[in-house]
Short mmCIF file of C-alpha atoms in Angstrom, two decimals:
data_model
loop_
_atom_site.label_atom_id
_atom_site.label_comp_id
_atom_site.label_asym_id
_atom_site.label_seq_id
_atom_site.Cartn_x
_atom_site.Cartn_y
_atom_site.Cartn_z
CA MET A 308 8.15 -42.95 -36.28
CA HIS A 309 6.34 -46.32 -36.04
CA CYS A 310 4.51 -47.59 -32.95
CA GLU A 311 7.13 -50.33 -32.41
CA GLN A 312 9.97 -47.79 -32.37
CA VAL A 313 8.03 -45.52 -30.03
CA ARG A 314 7.17 -48.36 -27.60
CA LYS A 315 10.84 -49.28 -27.39
CA LYS A 316 11.73 -45.75 -26.39
CA LEU A 317 8.69 -45.00 -24.26
CA ASN A 318 10.52 -45.60 -20.94
CA ALA A 319 13.42 -43.36 -21.90
CA TYR A 320 10.93 -40.77 -23.21
CA MET A 321 9.14 -40.69 -19.88
CA ASP A 322 12.46 -40.40 -18.02
CA VAL A 323 13.51 -37.58 -20.38
CA GLU A 324 16.66 -39.50 -21.26
CA LEU A 325 16.51 -38.97 -25.05
CA SER A 326 17.85 -36.30 -27.32
CA GLU A 327 15.60 -33.30 -27.92
CA ALA A 328 15.03 -34.34 -31.54
CA THR A 329 13.90 -37.86 -30.58
CA MET A 330 11.71 -36.51 -27.79
CA GLU A 331 10.01 -34.24 -30.31
CA LYS A 332 9.43 -37.07 -32.82
CA ILE A 333 7.89 -39.29 -30.14
CA LYS A 334 5.71 -36.46 -28.89
CA ILE A 335 4.33 -35.95 -32.39
CA HIS A 336 3.61 -39.68 -32.68
CA LEU A 337 1.90 -39.80 -29.26
CA ASP A 338 -0.33 -36.87 -30.19
CA ASN A 339 -1.59 -38.91 -33.11
CA CYS A 340 -1.64 -42.48 -31.72
CA GLN A 341 -4.15 -43.52 -29.05
CA ASP A 342 -2.54 -46.91 -28.39
CA CYS A 343 0.88 -45.46 -27.72
CA SER A 344 -0.45 -42.56 -25.63
CA GLY A 345 -2.52 -45.14 -23.66
CA ALA A 346 0.69 -47.12 -23.02
CA LEU A 347 2.36 -43.93 -21.80
CA THR A 348 -0.54 -43.21 -19.44
CA ARG A 349 -0.30 -46.73 -17.94
CA LEU A 350 3.42 -46.34 -17.52
CA GLN A 351 2.92 -42.98 -15.86
CA SER A 352 0.41 -44.38 -13.37
CA LEU A 353 2.89 -47.15 -12.49
CA ILE A 354 5.55 -44.55 -11.84
CA ASN A 355 3.10 -42.64 -9.64
CA VAL A 356 2.48 -45.76 -7.57
CA LEU A 357 6.21 -46.41 -7.21
CA GLU A 358 6.95 -42.82 -6.26
CA GLU A 359 4.07 -42.55 -3.81
CA VAL A 360 5.43 -45.36 -1.68
CA SER A 361 6.18 -43.83 1.68
CA THR A 362 9.73 -42.84 2.50
CA LEU A 363 11.63 -45.10 4.85
CA GLU A 364 13.12 -43.49 7.89
CA VAL A 365 16.62 -44.48 8.91
CA PRO A 366 16.54 -46.25 12.31
CA LYS A 367 17.24 -44.08 15.31
CA ASP A 368 20.92 -43.94 16.28
CA PHE A 369 21.99 -45.69 13.08
CA ALA A 370 24.66 -43.04 12.39
CA ASN A 371 25.94 -43.37 15.98
CA ARG A 372 26.24 -47.13 15.62
CA VAL A 373 28.21 -46.75 12.39
CA LEU A 374 30.47 -44.19 14.04
CA ALA A 375 31.03 -46.44 17.07
CA HIS A 376 32.18 -49.21 14.69
CA ALA A 377 34.35 -46.71 12.84
CA TYR A 378 36.08 -45.62 16.07
CA GLU A 379 36.63 -49.26 17.06
CA ARG A 380 38.08 -50.03 13.65
CA SER A 381 40.26 -46.96 13.75
CA LYS A 382 41.63 -47.96 17.19
CA GLY A 383 42.29 -51.48 15.91
CA ALA A 384 44.05 -50.08 12.85
CA GLN A 385 46.23 -47.85 15.03
CA SER A 386 47.30 -50.72 17.27
CA MET A 387 48.02 -52.85 14.17
CA GLN A 388 50.08 -49.97 12.84
CA ARG A 389 52.01 -49.79 16.12
CA LYS A 390 52.67 -53.55 15.95
CA HIS A 391 53.79 -53.15 12.40
CA VAL A 392 56.12 -50.32 13.39
CA SER A 393 57.61 -52.33 16.27
CA VAL A 394 58.24 -55.29 13.96
CA TYR A 395 59.69 -52.92 11.42
CA ARG A 396 61.94 -51.39 14.08
CA TRP A 397 63.16 -54.82 15.11
CA TRP A 398 64.14 -55.53 11.54
CA SER A 399 65.36 -52.05 10.67
CA PRO A 400 68.75 -52.09 8.84
CA LYS A 401 70.60 -50.25 11.62
CA LEU A 402 69.43 -52.64 14.29
CA LEU A 403 69.93 -55.59 12.00
CA THR A 404 73.62 -54.59 11.67
CA ALA A 405 73.96 -54.24 15.45
CA GLN A 406 72.25 -57.59 15.94
CA THR A 407 74.54 -59.27 13.43
CA ALA A 408 77.60 -57.80 15.16
CA ALA A 409 76.34 -58.98 18.56
CA ALA A 410 75.64 -62.46 17.20
CA ALA A 411 79.12 -62.62 15.65
CA ALA A 412 80.72 -61.54 18.94
CA VAL A 413 78.78 -64.21 20.85
CA LEU A 414 79.87 -66.79 18.28
CA VAL A 415 83.55 -65.80 18.57
CA ILE A 416 83.42 -65.85 22.38
CA GLY A 417 81.66 -69.21 22.27
CA LEU A 418 84.28 -70.64 19.92
CA ALA A 419 87.09 -69.29 22.12
CA ILE A 420 85.59 -70.82 25.28
CA GLY A 421 84.95 -74.06 23.41
CA GLY A 422 88.58 -74.05 22.18
CA VAL A 423 89.99 -73.50 25.66
CA MET A 424 87.76 -76.20 27.10
CA GLY A 425 88.66 -78.55 24.26
CA TRP A 426 92.36 -77.91 24.73
CA ASP A 427 92.01 -78.56 28.44
CA THR A 428 90.14 -81.81 27.84
CA TRP A 429 92.68 -82.96 25.26
CA HIS A 430 95.52 -82.05 27.62
CA ASN A 431 93.90 -83.97 30.53
CA GLN A 432 93.35 -86.94 28.24
CA GLY A 433 97.14 -86.86 27.61
CA ILE A 434 97.82 -86.84 31.32
CA GLN A 435 95.32 -89.62 31.86
CA SER A 436 96.86 -91.72 29.07
CA VAL A 437 100.29 -91.23 30.65
CA GLY A 438 98.81 -92.35 33.96
CA LYS A 439 97.27 -95.41 32.30
CA SER A 440 100.62 -96.49 30.82
CA GLN A 441 102.26 -96.03 34.19
CA MET A 442 99.45 -97.95 35.87
CA ALA A 443 99.89 -100.82 33.44
CA GLN A 444 103.23 -101.53 35.14
CA VAL A 445 101.63 -101.70 38.59
CA GLU A 446 100.30 -104.97 39.97
CA PRO A 447 96.52 -105.26 39.58
CA THR A 448 96.19 -106.32 43.20
CA VAL A 449 97.80 -102.97 44.13
CA ILE A 450 95.43 -101.03 41.85
CA TYR A 451 92.39 -102.73 43.34
CA SER A 452 93.88 -102.53 46.88
CA LEU A 453 93.90 -106.33 47.24
CA ASP A 454 97.62 -106.51 47.84
CA TYR A 455 97.04 -107.01 51.56
CA LEU A 456 95.69 -110.45 50.68
CA THR A 457 98.86 -111.59 48.96
CA ASP A 458 100.44 -112.60 52.27
CA ALA A 459 97.48 -114.79 53.27
CA PRO A 460 98.40 -118.42 53.99
CA LYS A 461 97.81 -120.90 51.17
CA GLY A 462 94.37 -122.49 51.28
CA SER A 463 92.88 -119.67 53.38
CA LEU A 464 89.68 -117.98 52.37
CA ALA A 465 91.59 -114.78 51.39
CA ASP A 466 94.04 -116.76 49.25
CA THR A 467 91.17 -118.61 47.53
CA TYR A 468 89.40 -115.25 46.78
CA LEU A 469 92.59 -113.76 45.32
CA THR A 470 93.21 -116.89 43.22
CA LEU A 471 89.63 -116.68 41.90
CA ALA A 472 89.87 -112.93 41.09
CA SER A 473 93.22 -113.40 39.35
CA ALA A 474 91.89 -116.31 37.23
CA THR A 475 88.73 -114.41 36.28
CA ASN A 476 90.61 -111.17 35.31
CA GLY A 477 93.74 -112.80 33.89
CA TRP A 478 96.07 -111.29 36.49
CA GLU A 479 99.51 -112.72 36.91
CA ARG A 480 100.43 -113.79 40.41
CA MET B 857 30.54 -20.13 4.59
CA PRO B 858 30.19 -22.69 1.77
CA MET B 859 29.46 -26.27 2.80
CA THR B 860 32.40 -28.65 2.50
CA SER B 861 31.86 -30.95 -0.47
CA ASP B 862 31.58 -34.72 -0.07
CA GLU B 863 34.80 -35.16 -1.99
CA GLU B 864 36.68 -32.79 0.35
CA LEU B 865 35.25 -34.61 3.35
CA MET B 866 36.41 -37.93 1.92
CA LEU B 867 39.94 -36.61 1.44
CA ALA B 868 39.87 -35.52 5.10
CA VAL B 869 38.64 -39.01 6.10
CA GLY B 870 41.60 -40.41 4.19
CA LYS B 871 43.87 -38.43 6.50
CA GLY B 872 42.18 -39.99 9.54
CA ASP B 873 39.52 -37.35 10.29
CA LEU B 874 36.65 -39.33 11.83
CA ASN B 875 34.52 -36.20 12.28
CA ALA B 876 34.51 -35.83 8.50
CA PHE B 877 33.45 -39.46 8.29
CA GLY B 878 30.58 -38.72 10.70
CA GLU B 879 29.44 -35.87 8.43
CA ILE B 880 29.51 -38.21 5.40
CA VAL B 881 27.36 -40.76 7.27
CA LEU B 882 24.83 -38.13 8.31
CA ARG B 883 24.58 -36.73 4.79
CA HIS B 884 24.17 -40.03 2.97
CA GLN B 885 22.63 -42.48 5.42
CA HIS B 886 19.11 -41.73 4.18
CA SER B 887 19.70 -42.51 0.50
CA ALA B 888 21.91 -45.53 1.27
CA TRP B 889 19.33 -46.85 3.72
CA ASN B 890 16.45 -46.42 1.27
CA ILE B 891 18.27 -48.22 -1.51
CA ALA B 892 19.31 -51.11 0.71
CA TYR B 893 15.96 -51.47 2.46
CA ARG B 894 13.94 -51.29 -0.76
CA PHE B 895 16.22 -53.80 -2.40
CA LEU B 896 16.70 -56.26 0.48
CA GLY B 897 13.24 -56.02 1.98
CA ASN B 898 14.08 -56.06 5.65
CA GLU B 899 15.58 -53.73 8.19
CA THR B 900 18.15 -56.10 9.70
CA ASP B 901 19.80 -56.93 6.40
CA ALA B 902 19.61 -53.29 5.27
CA GLU B 903 21.31 -52.12 8.46
CA ASP B 904 24.10 -54.69 8.08
CA VAL B 905 24.68 -53.79 4.44
CA VAL B 906 24.61 -50.01 4.88
CA GLN B 907 26.87 -50.19 7.90
CA GLU B 908 29.29 -52.39 5.98
CA ALA B 909 29.16 -49.95 3.05
CA PHE B 910 30.14 -46.99 5.25
CA LEU B 911 32.91 -48.98 6.91
CA LYS B 912 34.23 -50.05 3.51
CA LEU B 913 34.22 -46.40 2.57
CA LEU B 914 36.28 -45.66 5.69
CA ASP B 915 38.75 -48.48 4.93
CA ALA B 916 39.22 -47.27 1.36
CA ALA B 917 39.35 -43.56 2.24
CA GLU B 918 43.13 -43.40 2.08
CA GLN B 919 43.06 -44.58 -1.55
CA TYR B 920 40.06 -42.40 -2.49
CA ARG B 921 40.58 -40.07 -5.45
CA PRO B 922 37.74 -37.69 -6.40
CA ILE B 923 37.54 -38.76 -10.04
CA ALA B 924 33.76 -39.31 -9.95
CA LEU B 925 30.85 -37.97 -7.93
CA PHE B 926 31.09 -39.18 -4.35
CA ARG B 927 27.41 -40.12 -4.40
CA THR B 928 28.00 -42.49 -7.31
CA TYR B 929 30.98 -43.99 -5.49
CA LEU B 930 28.91 -44.67 -2.35
CA HIS B 931 25.93 -46.01 -4.31
CA CYS B 932 28.28 -48.31 -6.17
CA ILE B 933 29.46 -49.82 -2.86
CA VAL B 934 25.90 -50.16 -1.53
CA THR B 935 24.69 -51.70 -4.80
CA ARG B 936 27.49 -54.25 -4.95
CA LEU B 937 26.97 -55.25 -1.33
CA CYS B 938 23.22 -55.62 -1.90
CA LEU B 939 23.70 -57.77 -5.02
CA ASP B 940 26.33 -59.89 -3.22
CA TRP B 941 23.98 -60.22 -0.29
CA VAL B 942 21.11 -61.65 -2.32
CA ALA B 943 23.49 -63.87 -4.25
CA LYS B 944 24.53 -65.47 -0.97
CA LYS B 945 21.24 -65.31 0.87
CA GLN B 946 17.58 -65.31 -0.07
CA PRO B 947 16.08 -62.06 1.23
CA ILE B 948 13.75 -62.50 4.18
CA TYR B 949 10.70 -60.45 3.44
CA THR B 950 8.99 -58.91 6.45
CA ASN B 951 5.57 -57.39 6.65
CA LYS B 952 6.81 -54.60 8.88
CA LEU B 953 5.94 -51.32 7.26
CA PRO B 954 7.06 -47.82 8.08
CA GLU B 955 4.64 -45.58 9.91
CA ALA B 956 2.15 -43.75 7.68
CA ILE B 957 3.66 -40.30 7.67
CA ASP B 958 0.89 -37.99 6.50
CA PRO B 959 -1.58 -37.32 9.34
CA ALA B 960 -3.90 -35.46 6.92
CA HIS B 961 -4.80 -38.78 5.28
CA THR B 962 -8.12 -40.32 6.22
CA ALA B 963 -8.26 -43.86 7.63
CA SER B 964 -9.30 -45.36 4.28
CA GLU B 965 -6.59 -43.42 2.44
CA LYS B 966 -4.06 -44.74 4.94
CA LEU B 967 -5.30 -48.25 4.39
CA VAL B 968 -4.98 -47.91 0.63
CA SER B 969 -1.54 -46.40 1.06
CA VAL B 970 -0.41 -49.22 3.40
CA GLU B 971 -1.84 -51.85 1.04
CA ARG B 972 -0.11 -50.22 -1.92
CA ASP B 973 3.21 -49.99 -0.09
CA LEU B 974 2.99 -53.64 0.82
CA ALA B 975 2.07 -54.62 -2.72
CA VAL B 976 4.94 -52.62 -4.22
CA ARG B 977 7.41 -54.16 -1.82
CA LYS B 978 6.11 -57.65 -2.52
CA VAL B 979 6.28 -57.32 -6.29
CA LEU B 980 9.71 -55.72 -6.18
CA TYR B 981 11.08 -58.96 -4.71
CA LYS B 982 9.61 -60.90 -7.59
CA LEU B 983 11.92 -59.09 -10.00
CA PRO B 984 15.37 -60.48 -10.82
CA PRO B 985 18.07 -58.68 -8.75
CA ASN B 986 19.40 -56.52 -11.61
CA GLN B 987 15.95 -55.27 -12.64
CA ARG B 988 15.01 -54.66 -9.02
CA MET B 989 18.20 -52.72 -8.40
CA VAL B 990 17.64 -50.49 -11.45
CA ILE B 991 14.09 -49.69 -10.28
CA VAL B 992 15.28 -49.03 -6.74
CA LEU B 993 18.10 -46.74 -7.87
CA LYS B 994 15.78 -44.87 -10.22
CA TYR B 995 12.86 -44.31 -7.86
CA TYR B 996 14.35 -44.55 -4.36
CA GLY B 997 17.89 -43.42 -5.07
CA ASP B 998 16.69 -40.75 -7.49
CA LEU B 999 19.45 -41.45 -10.01
CA GLY B 1000 19.50 -40.82 -13.76
CA TYR B 1001 20.47 -43.41 -16.39
CA ARG B 1002 24.09 -42.30 -16.48
CA GLU B 1003 24.51 -42.54 -12.72
CA ILE B 1004 22.75 -45.91 -12.55
CA ALA B 1005 24.99 -47.18 -15.33
CA ALA B 1006 28.10 -46.01 -13.45
CA THR B 1007 26.82 -47.46 -10.19
CA MET B 1008 26.00 -50.85 -11.67
CA GLU B 1009 28.91 -50.83 -14.10
CA VAL B 1010 26.71 -51.43 -17.14
CA THR B 1011 25.90 -49.31 -20.20
CA GLU B 1012 23.13 -46.72 -20.27
CA LYS B 1013 21.42 -48.83 -22.94
CA ALA B 1014 21.44 -51.78 -20.53
CA VAL B 1015 19.89 -49.58 -17.84
CA GLU B 1016 17.13 -48.55 -20.25
CA ARG B 1017 16.41 -52.19 -21.13
CA LEU B 1018 16.44 -53.35 -17.49
CA LEU B 1019 14.11 -50.51 -16.52
CA ALA B 1020 11.71 -51.29 -19.38
CA ARG B 1021 11.57 -54.99 -18.44
CA GLY B 1022 11.22 -54.25 -14.75
CA ARG B 1023 8.41 -51.76 -15.33
CA ALA B 1024 6.59 -54.15 -17.65
CA SER B 1025 6.63 -56.83 -14.95
CA LEU B 1026 5.58 -54.39 -12.24
CA GLU B 1027 2.74 -53.10 -14.40
CA GLU B 1028 1.48 -56.66 -14.69
CA TYR B 1029 1.78 -57.39 -10.98
CA LEU B 1030 0.33 -54.07 -9.81
CA ARG B 1031 -2.59 -53.94 -12.24
CA ASN B 1032 -5.08 -53.67 -9.34
CA PHE B 1033 -3.41 -50.58 -7.96
CA LEU B 1034 -2.89 -48.71 -11.18
CA GLY B 1035 -5.45 -45.99 -11.65
CA LYS B 1036 -6.49 -46.03 -7.96
#
């Protein structure tokens, strides 16, 4: 093995991440090459420095804080699930059928009431129109209760008012 | 009585067992925390990311299928969140260091150790995110090439290359500390 090949694999060699055969070849090279074995020594001292760095302790109560959040989340999820279930129940097929039937019944009742009321209105309109035709034959002064003025002497204030009202409304006298 | 496996616990979480989720958090908080803190460089961001990772795990528990090691699955979530985090936000580096943990060390040893820790953390942030993540997973997540590749969704060859480049840069930056 050449130095260049060994240098490329030196990291994996130190981490024992190579096949046994390759490890053996590199070992033989290192035993005979000062430069490469020097590189390995430097690498090893770096690893020592990295590994000697003191361990970090997890903050006190960290696990409790995580669990408190977990319980909160779990409660939230349960209430969401309940909401989901209630919405689902509202739209469940059975209830949907019952709701449709109820809505149809309300619609039919509404239409029936509307029909009756409409018939009544139409019928009254008939009566009213009959009344109108009958009223057309009545003197306007009678309709507007001014007939008591018809006997007023000519030239009186009442006669003048009646003459004016008749001229304005086109009544015959 | 044999300990319940992570995969079994996750299946229980999927059925709504929050005690199983608590067990998962206790078992894996340390490794998830170390990866996130080493990668992000500050406690606040690390806490947010690790918490989010566990909650994502909880949300996805119902769909979880034990086709791979649970550890890889969790590390994958943490890694993605960390990489997303730095893509959106420049990490805020803090000088806050963990307590020196070995009381047998002399004052000067402690000083060297604190200086070295600080230097390592500083130079780690100089690396591009992918190289930094590979180094973090290798040395602080204690993963092999195959697991790192699965976690980062790259090939093992790519892991080897990223590690080699990352180490070369670190060697350059940490020259003063090497051999101390």
